[in-house]
Amino acid sequence: MPASKSTPTGRQVNVLFVCLGNICRSPMAEGVFQNIAASHPLIAGIDSAGTAAYHAGEGPDSRTMSTLRRHNITNYEHAARKVTKQDFLDFDYLLAMDKHNLRDLLDVRGSVVAEVRLFGDFGPGGVLTERVGGGEVVQDPYYGGVNGFEEVYQQVIRFSKSFLDYVEKNQDLEN
Ligand code: 4NP
């Protein structure tokens, strides 16, 4: 994980995307966000993890990879892993895909200050819902068809842009 550091435009942040199995939704979010934000001056590290270890060590679901490829994201690689306590220290934002993931993260966060949110809490223009978990959920597409994966892609594109707007706005306030 790259150390987050202060830059002329603000402090960099590390971002972890979280779902249940870490093979469908959070890898999609990671792959999309890498593509959009890898060279962004305020983004240091990007990773993903699952609240469960069912698929630890496995690559992303083939439907996540084919959806990314269809949208010209061809350089994404990941091995599934479970969220650890250390993640709450290493990452500034842990962004959950649904309310179960969010609750599981909040249960283990303890007193660590990392921001734990639904990814869908970030709306257009970088507006954050007042209530943690008040935003849009990314439904689990694992047991459905390939259309569910396209829907996940469209959601995480939107949320990635909104989250970046939020980070930019927030850093402006800190300066
Ligand atoms: P994900 O989807 O949380 O988006 O990675 C799932 C993948 C696997 C399982 C559940 C959800 N599973 O039960 O094996």
mmCIF file of C-alpha atoms and ligand atoms in Angstrom:
data_model
loop_
_atom_site.group_PDB
_atom_site.id
_atom_site.type_symbol
_atom_site.label_atom_id
_atom_site.label_comp_id
_atom_site.label_asym_id
_atom_site.label_seq_id
_atom_site.Cartn_x
_atom_site.Cartn_y
_atom_site.Cartn_z
ATOM 1 C CA MET A 1 0.000 0.000 0.000
ATOM 2 C CA PRO A 2 1.554 3.338 -0.989
ATOM 3 C CA ALA A 3 1.873 5.791 1.902
ATOM 4 C CA SER A 4 -0.650 8.591 1.535
ATOM 5 C CA LYS A 5 1.087 11.912 1.557
ATOM 6 C CA SER A 6 0.292 15.593 1.426
ATOM 7 C CA THR A 7 0.417 17.181 -2.014
ATOM 8 C CA PRO A 8 -0.014 20.808 -3.100
ATOM 9 C CA THR A 9 -3.690 20.040 -3.772
ATOM 10 C CA GLY A 10 -4.381 18.173 -0.506
ATOM 11 C CA ARG A 11 -3.709 14.943 1.381
ATOM 12 C CA GLN A 12 -3.854 11.735 -0.637
ATOM 13 C CA VAL A 13 -6.255 8.984 0.392
ATOM 14 C CA ASN A 14 -6.232 5.180 0.266
ATOM 15 C CA VAL A 15 -9.491 3.523 -0.798
ATOM 16 C CA LEU A 16 -10.693 -0.061 -0.173
ATOM 17 C CA PHE A 17 -13.802 -1.441 -1.913
ATOM 18 C CA VAL A 18 -15.629 -4.146 0.008
ATOM 19 C CA CYS A 19 -18.312 -6.753 -0.835
ATOM 20 C CA LEU A 20 -19.039 -10.260 0.461
ATOM 21 C CA GLY A 21 -16.932 -12.603 -1.658
ATOM 22 C CA ASN A 22 -14.487 -10.139 -3.286
ATOM 23 C CA ILE A 23 -14.974 -11.780 -6.670
ATOM 24 C CA CYS A 24 -17.871 -9.826 -8.265
ATOM 25 C CA ARG A 25 -18.766 -6.302 -7.069
ATOM 26 C CA SER A 26 -15.738 -4.960 -5.200
ATOM 27 C CA PRO A 27 -13.276 -6.116 -7.908
ATOM 28 C CA MET A 28 -15.538 -4.392 -10.474
ATOM 29 C CA ALA A 29 -15.404 -1.216 -8.368
ATOM 30 C CA GLU A 30 -11.635 -1.533 -7.945
ATOM 31 C CA GLY A 31 -11.034 -2.125 -11.666
ATOM 32 C CA VAL A 32 -13.237 0.801 -12.669
ATOM 33 C CA PHE A 33 -11.835 3.136 -10.027
ATOM 34 C CA GLN A 34 -8.244 2.217 -10.939
ATOM 35 C CA ASN A 35 -9.066 3.098 -14.512
ATOM 36 C CA ILE A 36 -10.632 6.437 -13.604
ATOM 37 C CA ALA A 37 -8.417 7.521 -10.723
ATOM 38 C CA ALA A 38 -5.037 5.779 -10.800
ATOM 39 C CA SER A 39 -3.186 8.926 -11.807
ATOM 40 C CA HIS A 40 -5.384 11.279 -9.775
ATOM 41 C CA PRO A 41 -3.168 13.405 -7.489
ATOM 42 C CA LEU A 42 -5.390 12.815 -4.437
ATOM 43 C CA ILE A 43 -5.617 9.015 -4.736
ATOM 44 C CA ALA A 44 -2.735 6.942 -3.310
ATOM 45 C CA GLY A 45 -3.789 3.296 -2.935
ATOM 46 C CA ILE A 46 -6.745 1.353 -4.358
ATOM 47 C CA ASP A 47 -7.636 -2.217 -3.344
ATOM 48 C CA SER A 48 -10.634 -4.481 -2.682
ATOM 49 C CA ALA A 49 -11.533 -7.180 -0.152
ATOM 50 C CA GLY A 50 -14.465 -9.315 1.040
ATOM 51 C CA THR A 51 -16.148 -9.662 4.404
ATOM 52 C CA ALA A 52 -15.992 -13.458 3.882
ATOM 53 C CA ALA A 53 -13.060 -15.663 2.880
ATOM 54 C CA TYR A 54 -15.031 -18.172 0.716
ATOM 55 C CA HIS A 55 -13.029 -17.307 -2.393
ATOM 56 C CA ALA A 56 -9.713 -16.174 -0.877
ATOM 57 C CA GLY A 57 -6.877 -16.482 -3.389
ATOM 58 C CA GLU A 58 -9.190 -16.791 -6.416
ATOM 59 C CA GLY A 59 -9.330 -14.358 -9.308
ATOM 60 C CA PRO A 60 -12.467 -12.284 -10.000
ATOM 61 C CA ASP A 61 -15.606 -13.952 -11.389
ATOM 62 C CA SER A 62 -15.327 -14.382 -15.181
ATOM 63 C CA ARG A 63 -18.454 -12.222 -15.623
ATOM 64 C CA THR A 64 -16.768 -9.322 -13.784
ATOM 65 C CA MET A 65 -13.723 -9.684 -16.032
ATOM 66 C CA SER A 66 -15.764 -9.910 -19.248
ATOM 67 C CA THR A 67 -17.804 -6.853 -18.245
ATOM 68 C CA LEU A 68 -14.625 -4.879 -17.556
ATOM 69 C CA ARG A 69 -13.142 -6.042 -20.886
ATOM 70 C CA ARG A 70 -16.287 -5.020 -22.746
ATOM 71 C CA HIS A 71 -15.678 -1.521 -21.385
ATOM 72 C CA ASN A 72 -11.997 -1.580 -22.428
ATOM 73 C CA ILE A 73 -10.562 -2.251 -18.975
ATOM 74 C CA THR A 74 -8.115 -5.011 -19.841
ATOM 75 C CA ASN A 75 -5.277 -4.586 -17.338
ATOM 76 C CA TYR A 76 -7.082 -5.461 -14.096
ATOM 77 C CA GLU A 77 -5.778 -8.296 -11.894
ATOM 78 C CA HIS A 78 -6.780 -9.281 -8.382
ATOM 79 C CA ALA A 79 -6.681 -12.201 -5.936
ATOM 80 C CA ALA A 80 -9.615 -12.285 -3.491
ATOM 81 C CA ARG A 81 -8.862 -11.695 0.178
ATOM 82 C CA LYS A 82 -10.757 -11.111 3.385
ATOM 83 C CA VAL A 83 -10.853 -7.691 5.097
ATOM 84 C CA THR A 84 -8.434 -7.456 8.042
ATOM 85 C CA LYS A 85 -8.269 -5.189 11.105
ATOM 86 C CA GLN A 86 -5.151 -3.632 9.613
ATOM 87 C CA ASP A 87 -7.264 -2.409 6.668
ATOM 88 C CA PHE A 88 -8.990 0.043 8.999
ATOM 89 C CA LEU A 89 -5.577 1.603 9.694
ATOM 90 C CA ASP A 90 -4.196 1.434 6.159
ATOM 91 C CA PHE A 91 -7.221 2.862 4.333
ATOM 92 C CA ASP A 92 -8.920 6.232 4.724
ATOM 93 C CA TYR A 93 -12.147 4.990 3.118
ATOM 94 C CA LEU A 94 -13.705 1.522 3.239
ATOM 95 C CA LEU A 95 -16.586 1.592 0.747
ATOM 96 C CA ALA A 96 -19.176 -1.167 1.088
ATOM 97 C CA MET A 97 -21.384 -2.386 -1.747
ATOM 98 C CA ASP A 98 -24.500 -3.268 0.285
ATOM 99 C CA LYS A 99 -25.929 -2.840 3.757
ATOM 100 C CA HIS A 100 -24.791 -6.273 4.989
ATOM 101 C CA ASN A 101 -21.202 -5.473 4.005
ATOM 102 C CA LEU A 102 -21.551 -2.057 5.662
ATOM 103 C CA ARG A 103 -22.872 -3.523 8.920
ATOM 104 C CA ASP A 104 -20.119 -6.148 9.013
ATOM 105 C CA LEU A 105 -17.465 -3.451 8.533
ATOM 106 C CA LEU A 106 -18.966 -1.147 11.170
ATOM 107 C CA ASP A 107 -19.026 -4.084 13.609
ATOM 108 C CA VAL A 108 -15.253 -4.585 13.373
ATOM 109 C CA ARG A 109 -14.150 -0.972 12.892
ATOM 110 C CA GLY A 110 -14.161 -0.255 16.639
ATOM 111 C CA SER A 111 -12.736 3.170 17.449
ATOM 112 C CA VAL A 112 -10.565 3.447 14.329
ATOM 113 C CA VAL A 113 -11.273 6.674 12.445
ATOM 114 C CA ALA A 114 -11.333 5.222 8.902
ATOM 115 C CA GLU A 115 -14.486 6.361 7.108
ATOM 116 C CA VAL A 116 -16.815 3.400 6.479
ATOM 117 C CA ARG A 117 -19.588 4.111 4.000
ATOM 118 C CA LEU A 118 -21.774 2.627 1.322
ATOM 119 C CA PHE A 119 -20.111 3.367 -2.023
ATOM 120 C CA GLY A 120 -23.595 4.525 -3.075
ATOM 121 C CA ASP A 121 -23.626 7.135 -0.273
ATOM 122 C CA PHE A 122 -21.690 9.351 -2.697
ATOM 123 C CA GLY A 123 -24.097 11.100 -5.034
ATOM 124 C CA PRO A 124 -23.771 13.415 -8.053
ATOM 125 C CA GLY A 125 -21.557 16.421 -7.460
ATOM 126 C CA GLY A 126 -19.821 14.743 -4.535
ATOM 127 C CA VAL A 127 -22.796 15.075 -2.191
ATOM 128 C CA LEU A 128 -22.603 12.592 0.706
ATOM 129 C CA THR A 129 -25.775 11.220 2.347
ATOM 130 C CA GLU A 130 -26.274 12.555 5.845
ATOM 131 C CA ARG A 131 -26.879 9.090 7.245
ATOM 132 C CA VAL A 132 -24.214 6.383 6.902
ATOM 133 C CA GLY A 133 -25.742 3.748 4.613
ATOM 134 C CA GLY A 134 -28.501 6.078 3.393
ATOM 135 C CA GLY A 135 -27.432 5.762 -0.265
ATOM 136 C CA GLU A 136 -27.875 3.321 -3.129
ATOM 137 C CA VAL A 137 -26.889 -0.349 -2.713
ATOM 138 C CA VAL A 138 -25.032 -2.474 -5.280
ATOM 139 C CA GLN A 139 -26.998 -5.741 -5.405
ATOM 140 C CA ASP A 140 -25.125 -9.045 -5.412
ATOM 141 C CA PRO A 141 -25.087 -10.266 -9.062
ATOM 142 C CA TYR A 142 -23.478 -13.669 -8.270
ATOM 143 C CA TYR A 143 -26.588 -15.855 -8.688
ATOM 144 C CA GLY A 144 -28.055 -13.890 -11.591
ATOM 145 C CA GLY A 145 -27.250 -13.413 -15.272
ATOM 146 C CA VAL A 146 -24.650 -11.280 -16.994
ATOM 147 C CA ASN A 147 -27.020 -8.285 -17.067
ATOM 148 C CA GLY A 148 -26.568 -7.947 -13.323
ATOM 149 C CA PHE A 149 -22.849 -7.421 -13.868
ATOM 150 C CA GLU A 150 -23.493 -4.669 -16.415
ATOM 151 C CA GLU A 151 -25.779 -3.003 -13.884
ATOM 152 C CA VAL A 152 -23.001 -3.201 -11.265
ATOM 153 C CA TYR A 153 -20.593 -1.647 -13.778
ATOM 154 C CA GLN A 154 -22.945 1.263 -14.494
ATOM 155 C CA GLN A 155 -23.445 1.904 -10.793
ATOM 156 C CA VAL A 156 -19.752 1.830 -9.878
ATOM 157 C CA ILE A 157 -18.895 4.194 -12.763
ATOM 158 C CA ARG A 158 -21.398 6.702 -11.344
ATOM 159 C CA PHE A 159 -20.277 6.256 -7.746
ATOM 160 C CA SER A 160 -16.576 6.493 -8.698
ATOM 161 C CA LYS A 161 -17.121 9.902 -10.298
ATOM 162 C CA SER A 162 -19.191 11.102 -7.334
ATOM 163 C CA PHE A 163 -16.628 9.834 -4.833
ATOM 164 C CA LEU A 164 -13.811 11.624 -6.665
ATOM 165 C CA ASP A 165 -15.861 14.833 -6.674
ATOM 166 C CA TYR A 166 -16.311 14.380 -2.928
ATOM 167 C CA VAL A 167 -12.590 13.828 -2.287
ATOM 168 C CA GLU A 168 -11.705 16.901 -4.331
ATOM 169 C CA LYS A 169 -14.265 19.044 -2.507
ATOM 170 C CA ASN A 170 -13.198 17.751 0.872
ATOM 171 C CA GLN A 171 -9.511 18.401 0.231
ATOM 172 C CA ASP A 172 -10.314 21.949 -0.906
ATOM 173 C CA LEU A 173 -11.961 22.500 2.473
ATOM 174 C CA GLU A 174 -8.870 21.208 4.285
ATOM 175 C CA ASN A 175 -6.522 23.570 2.462
HETATM 176 P P1 4NP B 1 -19.538 -10.521 -4.342
HETATM 177 O O1 4NP B 1 -20.510 -11.712 -4.811
HETATM 178 O O2 4NP B 1 -19.798 -10.316 -2.858
HETATM 179 O O3 4NP B 1 -20.007 -9.358 -5.155
HETATM 180 O O4 4NP B 1 -18.141 -10.965 -4.646
HETATM 181 C C1 4NP B 1 -20.535 -12.969 -4.219
HETATM 182 C C2 4NP B 1 -19.631 -13.930 -4.609
HETATM 183 C C3 4NP B 1 -19.688 -15.193 -4.050
HETATM 184 C C4 4NP B 1 -20.645 -15.489 -3.088
HETATM 185 C C5 4NP B 1 -21.535 -14.517 -2.705
HETATM 186 C C6 4NP B 1 -21.485 -13.257 -3.253
HETATM 187 N N1 4NP B 1 -20.704 -16.775 -2.551
HETATM 188 O O5 4NP B 1 -21.594 -17.029 -1.715
HETATM 189 O O6 4NP B 1 -19.856 -17.657 -2.859
#
